[in-house]
Amino acid sequence: MCVDFSDAVRISYTLRDIIEDTRSGIVNIPEEDAQMFHISMDEVEELARHGDISRASENIKSWVQSELESAKALMKNSIIIIENEELSELARMTMKSSYVGDFWRDI
């Protein structure tokens, strides 16, 4: 549960911060993903310049969509596990409202 959950949250924060990070010179697109989606540094620099994901290259948009799908699947698996874990009601409610709620709002 913890690995899926933490990966889903990490992905959501990466996507949430992609514009700010690229403008700061931070590229949070793994090299393997950049190669798989044919994302060039020129495309990343262009994203930083205009700061609008809707104007990003098709390669970057494809990567973002793939990351969203991965994060949603990981979170869905985490929710199922959270619901089936032997957690106190307070712990279950806290996890679902605090973490899961933030995750879906951010993406």
mmCIF file of N, CA, C and O in Angstrom:
data_model
loop_
_atom_site.group_PDB
_atom_site.id
_atom_site.type_symbol
_atom_site.label_atom_id
_atom_site.label_comp_id
_atom_site.label_asym_id
_atom_site.label_seq_id
_atom_site.Cartn_x
_atom_site.Cartn_y
_atom_site.Cartn_z
ATOM 1 N N MET A 1 0.822 -1.194 0.000
ATOM 2 C CA MET A 1 0.000 0.000 0.000
ATOM 3 C C MET A 1 0.859 1.247 0.000
ATOM 4 O O MET A 1 0.638 2.149 -0.787
ATOM 5 N N CYS A 2 1.857 1.287 0.852
ATOM 6 C CA CYS A 2 2.651 2.510 1.006
ATOM 7 C C CYS A 2 3.383 2.889 -0.272
ATOM 8 O O CYS A 2 3.472 4.052 -0.607
ATOM 9 N N VAL A 3 3.897 1.889 -0.995
ATOM 10 C CA VAL A 3 4.642 2.187 -2.220
ATOM 11 C C VAL A 3 3.716 2.763 -3.275
ATOM 12 O O VAL A 3 4.014 3.807 -3.872
ATOM 13 N N ASP A 4 2.570 2.118 -3.538
ATOM 14 C CA ASP A 4 1.623 2.645 -4.516
ATOM 15 C C ASP A 4 1.160 4.046 -4.139
ATOM 16 O O ASP A 4 1.103 4.947 -4.963
ATOM 17 N N PHE A 5 0.807 4.191 -2.886
ATOM 18 C CA PHE A 5 0.300 5.477 -2.407
ATOM 19 C C PHE A 5 1.344 6.572 -2.555
ATOM 20 O O PHE A 5 1.073 7.640 -3.099
ATOM 21 N N SER A 6 2.564 6.300 -2.103
ATOM 22 C CA SER A 6 3.610 7.329 -2.181
ATOM 23 C C SER A 6 3.981 7.630 -3.628
ATOM 24 O O SER A 6 4.243 8.784 -3.972
ATOM 25 N N ASP A 7 3.976 6.624 -4.494
ATOM 26 C CA ASP A 7 4.254 6.875 -5.911
ATOM 27 C C ASP A 7 3.166 7.743 -6.542
ATOM 28 O O ASP A 7 3.458 8.654 -7.318
ATOM 29 N N ALA A 8 1.919 7.469 -6.206
ATOM 30 C CA ALA A 8 0.811 8.261 -6.740
ATOM 31 C C ALA A 8 0.913 9.717 -6.291
ATOM 32 O O ALA A 8 0.720 10.641 -7.089
ATOM 33 N N VAL A 9 1.226 9.927 -5.039
ATOM 34 C CA VAL A 9 1.361 11.291 -4.514
ATOM 35 C C VAL A 9 2.559 11.991 -5.153
ATOM 36 O O VAL A 9 2.474 13.153 -5.559
ATOM 37 N N ARG A 10 3.672 11.276 -5.310
ATOM 38 C CA ARG A 10 4.869 11.843 -5.941
ATOM 39 C C ARG A 10 4.549 12.290 -7.365
ATOM 40 O O ARG A 10 4.891 13.400 -7.776
ATOM 41 N N ILE A 11 3.853 11.449 -8.110
ATOM 42 C CA ILE A 11 3.486 11.800 -9.483
ATOM 43 C C ILE A 11 2.595 13.035 -9.497
ATOM 44 O O ILE A 11 2.783 13.948 -10.303
ATOM 45 N N SER A 12 1.617 13.079 -8.593
ATOM 46 C CA SER A 12 0.701 14.235 -8.587
ATOM 47 C C SER A 12 1.446 15.526 -8.285
ATOM 48 O O SER A 12 1.173 16.562 -8.893
ATOM 49 N N TYR A 13 2.409 15.480 -7.360
ATOM 50 C CA TYR A 13 3.181 16.683 -7.051
ATOM 51 C C TYR A 13 4.103 17.062 -8.200
ATOM 52 O O TYR A 13 4.288 18.250 -8.489
ATOM 53 N N THR A 14 4.673 16.067 -8.877
ATOM 54 C CA THR A 14 5.518 16.357 -10.040
ATOM 55 C C THR A 14 4.705 17.077 -11.107
ATOM 56 O O THR A 14 5.149 18.096 -11.653
ATOM 57 N N LEU A 15 3.510 16.574 -11.387
ATOM 58 C CA LEU A 15 2.667 17.199 -12.405
ATOM 59 C C LEU A 15 2.169 18.565 -11.963
ATOM 60 O O LEU A 15 2.103 19.500 -12.762
ATOM 61 N N ARG A 16 1.838 18.677 -10.695
ATOM 62 C CA ARG A 16 1.371 19.963 -10.181
ATOM 63 C C ARG A 16 2.434 21.045 -10.329
ATOM 64 O O ARG A 16 2.132 22.188 -10.658
ATOM 65 N N ASP A 17 3.697 20.662 -10.106
ATOM 66 C CA ASP A 17 4.790 21.626 -10.063
ATOM 67 C C ASP A 17 5.582 21.739 -11.366
ATOM 68 O O ASP A 17 6.575 22.463 -11.416
ATOM 69 N N ILE A 18 5.150 21.074 -12.423
ATOM 70 C CA ILE A 18 5.963 20.990 -13.639
ATOM 71 C C ILE A 18 6.315 22.359 -14.218
ATOM 72 O O ILE A 18 7.452 22.596 -14.613
ATOM 73 N N ILE A 19 5.381 23.286 -14.240
ATOM 74 C CA ILE A 19 5.656 24.614 -14.811
ATOM 75 C C ILE A 19 6.662 25.356 -13.934
ATOM 76 O O ILE A 19 7.680 25.861 -14.426
ATOM 77 N N GLU A 20 6.380 25.425 -12.653
ATOM 78 C CA GLU A 20 7.272 26.120 -11.721
ATOM 79 C C GLU A 20 8.676 25.506 -11.752
ATOM 80 O O GLU A 20 9.675 26.232 -11.766
ATOM 81 N N ASP A 21 8.740 24.189 -11.754
ATOM 82 C CA ASP A 21 10.047 23.519 -11.768
ATOM 83 C C ASP A 21 10.823 23.824 -13.051
ATOM 84 O O ASP A 21 12.012 24.131 -12.993
ATOM 85 N N THR A 22 10.159 23.715 -14.203
ATOM 86 C CA THR A 22 10.886 23.978 -15.453
ATOM 87 C C THR A 22 11.361 25.421 -15.513
ATOM 88 O O THR A 22 12.455 25.688 -15.997
ATOM 89 N N ARG A 23 10.561 26.326 -14.994
ATOM 90 C CA ARG A 23 10.994 27.738 -14.967
ATOM 91 C C ARG A 23 12.191 27.949 -14.042
ATOM 92 O O ARG A 23 12.964 28.877 -14.235
ATOM 93 N N SER A 24 12.338 27.064 -13.050
ATOM 94 C CA SER A 24 13.476 27.144 -12.127
ATOM 95 C C SER A 24 14.668 26.332 -12.623
ATOM 96 O O SER A 24 15.667 26.213 -11.921
ATOM 97 N N GLY A 25 14.543 25.741 -13.791
ATOM 98 C CA GLY A 25 15.627 24.951 -14.342
ATOM 99 C C GLY A 25 15.644 23.506 -13.874
ATOM 100 O O GLY A 25 16.613 22.788 -14.108
ATOM 101 N N ILE A 26 14.573 23.069 -13.231
ATOM 102 C CA ILE A 26 14.475 21.688 -12.746
ATOM 103 C C ILE A 26 13.633 20.900 -13.741
ATOM 104 O O ILE A 26 12.506 21.281 -14.051
ATOM 105 N N VAL A 27 14.187 19.801 -14.225
ATOM 106 C CA VAL A 27 13.450 18.939 -15.145
ATOM 107 C C VAL A 27 13.108 17.658 -14.391
ATOM 108 O O VAL A 27 13.981 16.852 -14.102
ATOM 109 N N ASN A 28 11.829 17.493 -14.073
ATOM 110 C CA ASN A 28 11.373 16.321 -13.328
ATOM 111 C C ASN A 28 10.788 15.253 -14.234
ATOM 112 O O ASN A 28 9.933 14.480 -13.818
ATOM 113 N N ILE A 29 11.241 15.233 -15.460
ATOM 114 C CA ILE A 29 10.850 14.168 -16.375
ATOM 115 C C ILE A 29 12.006 13.179 -16.406
ATOM 116 O O ILE A 29 13.105 13.531 -16.822
ATOM 117 N N PRO A 30 11.781 11.961 -15.922
ATOM 118 C CA PRO A 30 12.879 10.988 -15.912
ATOM 119 C C PRO A 30 13.460 10.793 -17.314
ATOM 120 O O PRO A 30 12.727 10.838 -18.314
ATOM 121 N N GLU A 31 14.757 10.591 -17.371
ATOM 122 C CA GLU A 31 15.432 10.435 -18.664
ATOM 123 C C GLU A 31 14.806 9.316 -19.497
ATOM 124 O O GLU A 31 14.625 9.459 -20.715
ATOM 125 N N GLU A 32 14.449 8.206 -18.839
ATOM 126 C CA GLU A 32 13.831 7.084 -19.552
ATOM 127 C C GLU A 32 12.505 7.510 -20.179
ATOM 128 O O GLU A 32 12.185 7.118 -21.303
ATOM 129 N N ASP A 33 11.725 8.303 -19.443
ATOM 130 C CA ASP A 33 10.454 8.793 -19.975
ATOM 131 C C ASP A 33 10.684 9.775 -21.116
ATOM 132 O O ASP A 33 9.966 9.736 -22.120
ATOM 133 N N ALA A 34 11.664 10.656 -20.966
ATOM 134 C CA ALA A 34 11.969 11.613 -22.032
ATOM 135 C C ALA A 34 12.329 10.874 -23.318
ATOM 136 O O ALA A 34 11.885 11.263 -24.412
ATOM 137 N N GLN A 35 13.087 9.801 -23.187
ATOM 138 C CA GLN A 35 13.445 9.009 -24.368
ATOM 139 C C GLN A 35 12.226 8.293 -24.936
ATOM 140 O O GLN A 35 11.988 8.303 -26.144
ATOM 141 N N MET A 36 11.432 7.664 -24.062
ATOM 142 C CA MET A 36 10.257 6.911 -24.508
ATOM 143 C C MET A 36 9.245 7.809 -25.216
ATOM 144 O O MET A 36 8.638 7.414 -26.207
ATOM 145 N N PHE A 37 9.073 9.041 -24.699
ATOM 146 C CA PHE A 37 8.085 9.960 -25.270
ATOM 147 C C PHE A 37 8.718 10.964 -26.245
ATOM 148 O O PHE A 37 8.043 11.888 -26.704
ATOM 149 N N HIS A 38 9.997 10.786 -26.520
ATOM 150 C CA HIS A 38 10.738 11.643 -27.467
ATOM 151 C C HIS A 38 10.664 13.123 -27.075
ATOM 152 O O HIS A 38 10.450 13.995 -27.919
ATOM 153 N N ILE A 39 10.847 13.391 -25.788
ATOM 154 C CA ILE A 39 10.800 14.767 -25.273
ATOM 155 C C ILE A 39 12.215 15.342 -25.324
ATOM 156 O O ILE A 39 13.137 14.793 -24.737
ATOM 157 N N SER A 40 12.354 16.452 -26.014
ATOM 158 C CA SER A 40 13.657 17.108 -26.126
ATOM 159 C C SER A 40 13.777 18.236 -25.103
ATOM 160 O O SER A 40 12.771 18.727 -24.588
ATOM 161 N N MET A 41 15.000 18.645 -24.860
ATOM 162 C CA MET A 41 15.218 19.792 -23.967
ATOM 163 C C MET A 41 14.584 21.048 -24.550
ATOM 164 O O MET A 41 14.110 21.906 -23.803
ATOM 165 N N ASP A 42 14.556 21.160 -25.871
ATOM 166 C CA ASP A 42 13.899 22.315 -26.500
ATOM 167 C C ASP A 42 12.425 22.376 -26.111
ATOM 168 O O ASP A 42 11.887 23.453 -25.832
ATOM 169 N N GLU A 43 11.778 21.211 -26.061
ATOM 170 C CA GLU A 43 10.366 21.174 -25.681
ATOM 171 C C GLU A 43 10.177 21.574 -24.216
ATOM 172 O O GLU A 43 9.229 22.290 -23.878
ATOM 173 N N VAL A 44 11.091 21.118 -23.367
ATOM 174 C CA VAL A 44 11.027 21.474 -21.945
ATOM 175 C C VAL A 44 11.262 22.975 -21.774
ATOM 176 O O VAL A 44 10.557 23.647 -21.020
ATOM 177 N N GLU A 45 12.249 23.510 -22.490
ATOM 178 C CA GLU A 45 12.530 24.949 -22.411
ATOM 179 C C GLU A 45 11.359 25.770 -22.933
ATOM 180 O O GLU A 45 11.037 26.822 -22.379
ATOM 181 N N GLU A 46 10.700 25.290 -23.974
ATOM 182 C CA GLU A 46 9.521 25.979 -24.500
ATOM 183 C C GLU A 46 8.397 25.989 -23.462
ATOM 184 O O GLU A 46 7.724 26.998 -23.275
ATOM 185 N N LEU A 47 8.207 24.874 -22.772
ATOM 186 C CA LEU A 47 7.204 24.808 -21.699
ATOM 187 C C LEU A 47 7.525 25.834 -20.621
ATOM 188 O O LEU A 47 6.635 26.534 -20.129
ATOM 189 N N ALA A 48 8.788 25.940 -20.259
ATOM 190 C CA ALA A 48 9.196 26.915 -19.240
ATOM 191 C C ALA A 48 8.919 28.342 -19.713
ATOM 192 O O ALA A 48 8.490 29.185 -18.927
ATOM 193 N N ARG A 49 9.144 28.596 -20.992
ATOM 194 C CA ARG A 49 8.938 29.958 -21.526
ATOM 195 C C ARG A 49 7.471 30.368 -21.509
ATOM 196 O O ARG A 49 7.131 31.445 -21.060
ATOM 197 N N HIS A 50 6.596 29.506 -22.024
ATOM 198 C CA HIS A 50 5.186 29.930 -22.094
ATOM 199 C C HIS A 50 4.392 29.554 -20.859
ATOM 200 O O HIS A 50 3.343 30.138 -20.604
ATOM 201 N N GLY A 51 4.859 28.591 -20.073
ATOM 202 C CA GLY A 51 4.237 28.283 -18.790
ATOM 203 C C GLY A 51 2.803 27.800 -18.846
ATOM 204 O O GLY A 51 2.031 28.028 -17.916
ATOM 205 N N ASP A 52 2.457 27.119 -19.918
ATOM 206 C CA ASP A 52 1.076 26.668 -20.079
ATOM 207 C C ASP A 52 1.089 25.239 -20.605
ATOM 208 O O ASP A 52 1.480 25.006 -21.750
ATOM 209 N N ILE A 53 0.666 24.296 -19.791
ATOM 210 C CA ILE A 53 0.710 22.889 -20.185
ATOM 211 C C ILE A 53 -0.166 22.621 -21.402
ATOM 212 O O ILE A 53 0.129 21.744 -22.207
ATOM 213 N N SER A 54 -1.223 23.405 -21.581
ATOM 214 C CA SER A 54 -2.093 23.200 -22.746
ATOM 215 C C SER A 54 -1.384 23.579 -24.043
ATOM 216 O O SER A 54 -1.788 23.148 -25.119
ATOM 217 N N ARG A 55 -0.321 24.363 -23.946
ATOM 218 C CA ARG A 55 0.463 24.750 -25.121
ATOM 219 C C ARG A 55 1.741 23.923 -25.260
ATOM 220 O O ARG A 55 2.551 24.174 -26.146
ATOM 221 N N ALA A 56 1.899 22.926 -24.399
ATOM 222 C CA ALA A 56 3.089 22.071 -24.437
ATOM 223 C C ALA A 56 3.088 21.233 -25.712
ATOM 224 O O ALA A 56 2.051 21.059 -26.366
ATOM 225 N N SER A 57 4.234 20.693 -26.032
ATOM 226 C CA SER A 57 4.346 19.821 -27.199
ATOM 227 C C SER A 57 3.482 18.583 -27.008
ATOM 228 O O SER A 57 3.138 18.202 -25.876
ATOM 229 N N GLU A 58 3.148 17.937 -28.107
ATOM 230 C CA GLU A 58 2.365 16.704 -28.031
ATOM 231 C C GLU A 58 3.126 15.632 -27.262
ATOM 232 O O GLU A 58 2.520 14.819 -26.565
ATOM 233 N N ASN A 59 4.455 15.633 -27.352
ATOM 234 C CA ASN A 59 5.256 14.654 -26.615
ATOM 235 C C ASN A 59 5.101 14.850 -25.114
ATOM 236 O O ASN A 59 4.925 13.882 -24.365
ATOM 237 N N ILE A 60 5.168 16.092 -24.662
ATOM 238 C CA ILE A 60 5.007 16.373 -23.230
ATOM 239 C C ILE A 60 3.572 16.065 -22.792
ATOM 240 O O ILE A 60 3.359 15.458 -21.742
ATOM 241 N N LYS A 61 2.604 16.440 -23.591
ATOM 242 C CA LYS A 61 1.208 16.139 -23.251
ATOM 243 C C LYS A 61 0.978 14.633 -23.138
ATOM 244 O O LYS A 61 0.260 14.179 -22.242
ATOM 245 N N SER A 62 1.584 13.859 -24.023
ATOM 246 C CA SER A 62 1.451 12.399 -23.956
ATOM 247 C C SER A 62 2.060 11.863 -22.676
ATOM 248 O O SER A 62 1.489 10.963 -22.030
ATOM 249 N N TRP A 63 3.219 12.404 -22.290
ATOM 250 C CA TRP A 63 3.852 11.973 -21.043
ATOM 251 C C TRP A 63 2.974 12.333 -19.847
ATOM 252 O O TRP A 63 2.766 11.500 -18.954
ATOM 253 N N VAL A 64 2.442 13.543 -19.823
ATOM 254 C CA VAL A 64 1.571 13.973 -18.723
ATOM 255 C C VAL A 64 0.359 13.052 -18.629
ATOM 256 O O VAL A 64 -0.004 12.606 -17.542
ATOM 257 N N GLN A 65 -0.254 12.741 -19.758
ATOM 258 C CA GLN A 65 -1.425 11.850 -19.753
ATOM 259 C C GLN A 65 -1.049 10.476 -19.215
ATOM 260 O O GLN A 65 -1.794 9.882 -18.422
ATOM 261 N N SER A 66 0.097 9.968 -19.619
ATOM 262 C CA SER A 66 0.556 8.672 -19.127
ATOM 263 C C SER A 66 0.791 8.702 -17.618
ATOM 264 O O SER A 66 0.409 7.765 -16.902
ATOM 265 N N GLU A 67 1.398 9.768 -17.132
ATOM 266 C CA GLU A 67 1.636 9.911 -15.695
ATOM 267 C C GLU A 67 0.314 9.997 -14.928
ATOM 268 O O GLU A 67 0.172 9.401 -13.859
ATOM 269 N N LEU A 68 -0.650 10.736 -15.479
ATOM 270 C CA LEU A 68 -1.962 10.829 -14.830
ATOM 271 C C LEU A 68 -2.629 9.465 -14.730
ATOM 272 O O LEU A 68 -3.171 9.104 -13.681
ATOM 273 N N GLU A 69 -2.577 8.706 -15.805
ATOM 274 C CA GLU A 69 -3.178 7.377 -15.800
ATOM 275 C C GLU A 69 -2.488 6.474 -14.775
ATOM 276 O O GLU A 69 -3.151 5.728 -14.049
ATOM 277 N N SER A 70 -1.156 6.552 -14.712
ATOM 278 C CA SER A 70 -0.412 5.753 -13.728
ATOM 279 C C SER A 70 -0.794 6.148 -12.308
ATOM 280 O O SER A 70 -1.035 5.291 -11.455
ATOM 281 N N ALA A 71 -0.833 7.461 -12.061
ATOM 282 C CA ALA A 71 -1.155 7.940 -10.712
ATOM 283 C C ALA A 71 -2.562 7.532 -10.305
ATOM 284 O O ALA A 71 -2.784 7.108 -9.158
ATOM 285 N N LYS A 72 -3.499 7.635 -11.210
ATOM 286 C CA LYS A 72 -4.883 7.255 -10.890
ATOM 287 C C LYS A 72 -4.983 5.767 -10.576
ATOM 288 O O LYS A 72 -5.676 5.372 -9.632
ATOM 289 N N ALA A 73 -4.287 4.939 -11.347
ATOM 290 C CA ALA A 73 -4.312 3.490 -11.091
ATOM 291 C C ALA A 73 -3.668 3.174 -9.741
ATOM 292 O O ALA A 73 -4.192 2.353 -8.977
ATOM 293 N N LEU A 74 -2.544 3.810 -9.452
ATOM 294 C CA LEU A 74 -1.877 3.590 -8.163
ATOM 295 C C LEU A 74 -2.761 4.032 -7.001
ATOM 296 O O LEU A 74 -2.856 3.348 -5.980
ATOM 297 N N MET A 75 -3.409 5.181 -7.160
ATOM 298 C CA MET A 75 -4.264 5.682 -6.089
ATOM 299 C C MET A 75 -5.495 4.804 -5.917
ATOM 300 O O MET A 75 -5.906 4.523 -4.791
ATOM 301 N N LYS A 76 -6.056 4.343 -7.014
ATOM 302 C CA LYS A 76 -7.220 3.463 -6.919
ATOM 303 C C LYS A 76 -6.856 2.194 -6.153
ATOM 304 O O LYS A 76 -7.602 1.749 -5.283
ATOM 305 N N ASN A 77 -5.699 1.634 -6.452
ATOM 306 C CA ASN A 77 -5.226 0.451 -5.737
ATOM 307 C C ASN A 77 -5.022 0.771 -4.260
ATOM 308 O O ASN A 77 -5.370 -0.026 -3.393
ATOM 309 N N SER A 78 -4.478 1.936 -3.969
ATOM 310 C CA SER A 78 -4.254 2.340 -2.578
ATOM 311 C C SER A 78 -5.562 2.504 -1.825
ATOM 312 O O SER A 78 -5.665 2.112 -0.666
ATOM 313 N N ILE A 79 -6.570 3.065 -2.474
ATOM 314 C CA ILE A 79 -7.869 3.252 -1.826
ATOM 315 C C ILE A 79 -8.471 1.900 -1.471
ATOM 316 O O ILE A 79 -8.987 1.704 -0.366
ATOM 317 N N ILE A 80 -8.384 0.945 -2.391
ATOM 318 C CA ILE A 80 -8.908 -0.393 -2.125
ATOM 319 C C ILE A 80 -8.195 -1.001 -0.928
ATOM 320 O O ILE A 80 -8.818 -1.580 -0.040
ATOM 321 N N ILE A 81 -6.883 -0.858 -0.886
ATOM 322 C CA ILE A 81 -6.114 -1.423 0.225
ATOM 323 C C ILE A 81 -6.447 -0.710 1.532
ATOM 324 O O ILE A 81 -6.629 -1.354 2.559
ATOM 325 N N ILE A 82 -6.546 0.619 1.486
ATOM 326 C CA ILE A 82 -6.889 1.388 2.692
ATOM 327 C C ILE A 82 -8.229 0.910 3.242
ATOM 328 O O ILE A 82 -8.389 0.704 4.438
ATOM 329 N N GLU A 83 -9.193 0.698 2.352
ATOM 330 C CA GLU A 83 -10.517 0.268 2.799
ATOM 331 C C GLU A 83 -10.501 -1.130 3.395
ATOM 332 O O GLU A 83 -11.334 -1.465 4.226
ATOM 333 N N ASN A 84 -9.539 -1.950 2.992
ATOM 334 C CA ASN A 84 -9.475 -3.328 3.479
ATOM 335 C C ASN A 84 -8.479 -3.523 4.619
ATOM 336 O O ASN A 84 -8.420 -4.606 5.198
ATOM 337 N N GLU A 85 -7.695 -2.513 4.917
ATOM 338 C CA GLU A 85 -6.711 -2.617 5.997
ATOM 339 C C GLU A 85 -7.404 -2.575 7.353
ATOM 340 O O GLU A 85 -8.486 -2.009 7.498
ATOM 341 N N GLU A 86 -6.733 -3.131 8.318
ATOM 342 C CA GLU A 86 -7.212 -3.085 9.696
ATOM 343 C C GLU A 86 -6.736 -1.769 10.314
ATOM 344 O O GLU A 86 -5.796 -1.740 11.093
ATOM 345 N N LEU A 87 -7.367 -0.703 9.929
ATOM 346 C CA LEU A 87 -7.027 0.619 10.449
ATOM 347 C C LEU A 87 -8.171 1.108 11.327
ATOM 348 O O LEU A 87 -9.324 0.735 11.112
ATOM 349 N N SER A 88 -7.830 1.976 12.239
ATOM 350 C CA SER A 88 -8.905 2.581 13.018
ATOM 351 C C SER A 88 -9.727 3.455 12.081
ATOM 352 O O SER A 88 -9.253 3.900 11.034
ATOM 353 N N GLU A 89 -10.952 3.695 12.447
ATOM 354 C CA GLU A 89 -11.816 4.533 11.616
ATOM 355 C C GLU A 89 -11.212 5.927 11.443
ATOM 356 O O GLU A 89 -11.265 6.511 10.364
ATOM 357 N N LEU A 90 -10.615 6.456 12.497
ATOM 358 C CA LEU A 90 -9.984 7.772 12.425
ATOM 359 C C LEU A 90 -8.835 7.759 11.410
ATOM 360 O O LEU A 90 -8.730 8.661 10.573
ATOM 361 N N ALA A 91 -7.985 6.742 11.451
ATOM 362 C CA ALA A 91 -6.864 6.651 10.507
ATOM 363 C C ALA A 91 -7.380 6.540 9.079
ATOM 364 O O ALA A 91 -6.874 7.199 8.171
ATOM 365 N N ARG A 92 -8.389 5.731 8.865
ATOM 366 C CA ARG A 92 -8.963 5.555 7.526
ATOM 367 C C ARG A 92 -9.538 6.870 6.995
ATOM 368 O O ARG A 92 -9.284 7.269 5.870
ATOM 369 N N MET A 93 -10.300 7.552 7.830
ATOM 370 C CA MET A 93 -10.899 8.827 7.419
ATOM 371 C C MET A 93 -9.826 9.871 7.143
ATOM 372 O O MET A 93 -9.929 10.632 6.184
ATOM 373 N N THR A 94 -8.800 9.907 7.970
ATOM 374 C CA THR A 94 -7.719 10.877 7.797
ATOM 375 C C THR A 94 -6.996 10.645 6.481
ATOM 376 O O THR A 94 -6.759 11.582 5.720
ATOM 377 N N MET A 95 -6.643 9.398 6.204
ATOM 378 C CA MET A 95 -5.932 9.093 4.966
ATOM 379 C C MET A 95 -6.773 9.442 3.753
ATOM 380 O O MET A 95 -6.298 10.047 2.810
ATOM 381 N N LYS A 96 -8.028 9.055 3.764
ATOM 382 C CA LYS A 96 -8.879 9.288 2.600
ATOM 383 C C LYS A 96 -9.181 10.767 2.395
ATOM 384 O O LYS A 96 -9.185 11.251 1.275
ATOM 385 N N SER A 97 -9.401 11.498 3.463
ATOM 386 C CA SER A 97 -9.751 12.914 3.279
ATOM 387 C C SER A 97 -8.531 13.797 3.099
ATOM 388 O O SER A 97 -8.524 14.690 2.272
ATOM 389 N N SER A 98 -7.472 13.537 3.853
ATOM 390 C CA SER A 98 -6.294 14.402 3.785
ATOM 391 C C SER A 98 -5.436 14.120 2.565
ATOM 392 O O SER A 98 -5.081 15.020 1.826
ATOM 393 N N TYR A 99 -5.079 12.873 2.369
ATOM 394 C CA TYR A 99 -4.151 12.542 1.294
ATOM 395 C C TYR A 99 -4.849 12.291 -0.020
ATOM 396 O O TYR A 99 -4.521 12.872 -1.027
ATOM 397 N N VAL A 100 -5.823 11.432 0.001
ATOM 398 C CA VAL A 100 -6.504 11.098 -1.237
ATOM 399 C C VAL A 100 -7.231 12.315 -1.784
ATOM 400 O O VAL A 100 -7.190 12.597 -2.969
ATOM 401 N N GLY A 101 -7.863 13.084 -0.908
ATOM 402 C CA GLY A 101 -8.558 14.288 -1.357
ATOM 403 C C GLY A 101 -7.612 15.275 -2.010
ATOM 404 O O GLY A 101 -7.903 15.826 -3.064
ATOM 405 N N ASP A 102 -6.446 15.491 -1.415
ATOM 406 C CA ASP A 102 -5.457 16.391 -2.004
ATOM 407 C C ASP A 102 -4.985 15.879 -3.350
ATOM 408 O O ASP A 102 -4.811 16.627 -4.289
ATOM 409 N N PHE A 103 -4.787 14.579 -3.437
ATOM 410 C CA PHE A 103 -4.304 13.991 -4.672
ATOM 411 C C PHE A 103 -5.249 14.311 -5.824
ATOM 412 O O PHE A 103 -4.850 14.818 -6.848
ATOM 413 N N TRP A 104 -6.516 14.043 -5.630
ATOM 414 C CA TRP A 104 -7.473 14.240 -6.732
ATOM 415 C C TRP A 104 -7.690 15.709 -7.027
ATOM 416 O O TRP A 104 -7.875 16.085 -8.177
ATOM 417 N N ARG A 105 -7.645 16.546 -6.022
ATOM 418 C CA ARG A 105 -7.809 17.974 -6.265
ATOM 419 C C ARG A 105 -6.635 18.525 -7.070
ATOM 420 O O ARG A 105 -6.813 19.324 -7.966
ATOM 421 N N ASP A 106 -5.425 18.071 -6.741
ATOM 422 C CA ASP A 106 -4.232 18.597 -7.404
ATOM 423 C C ASP A 106 -4.095 18.184 -8.852
ATOM 424 O O ASP A 106 -3.530 18.898 -9.649
ATOM 425 N N ILE A 107 -4.587 17.016 -9.211
ATOM 426 C CA ILE A 107 -4.433 16.603 -10.595
ATOM 427 C C ILE A 107 -5.710 16.882 -11.350
ATOM 428 O O ILE A 107 -5.779 16.923 -12.504
#
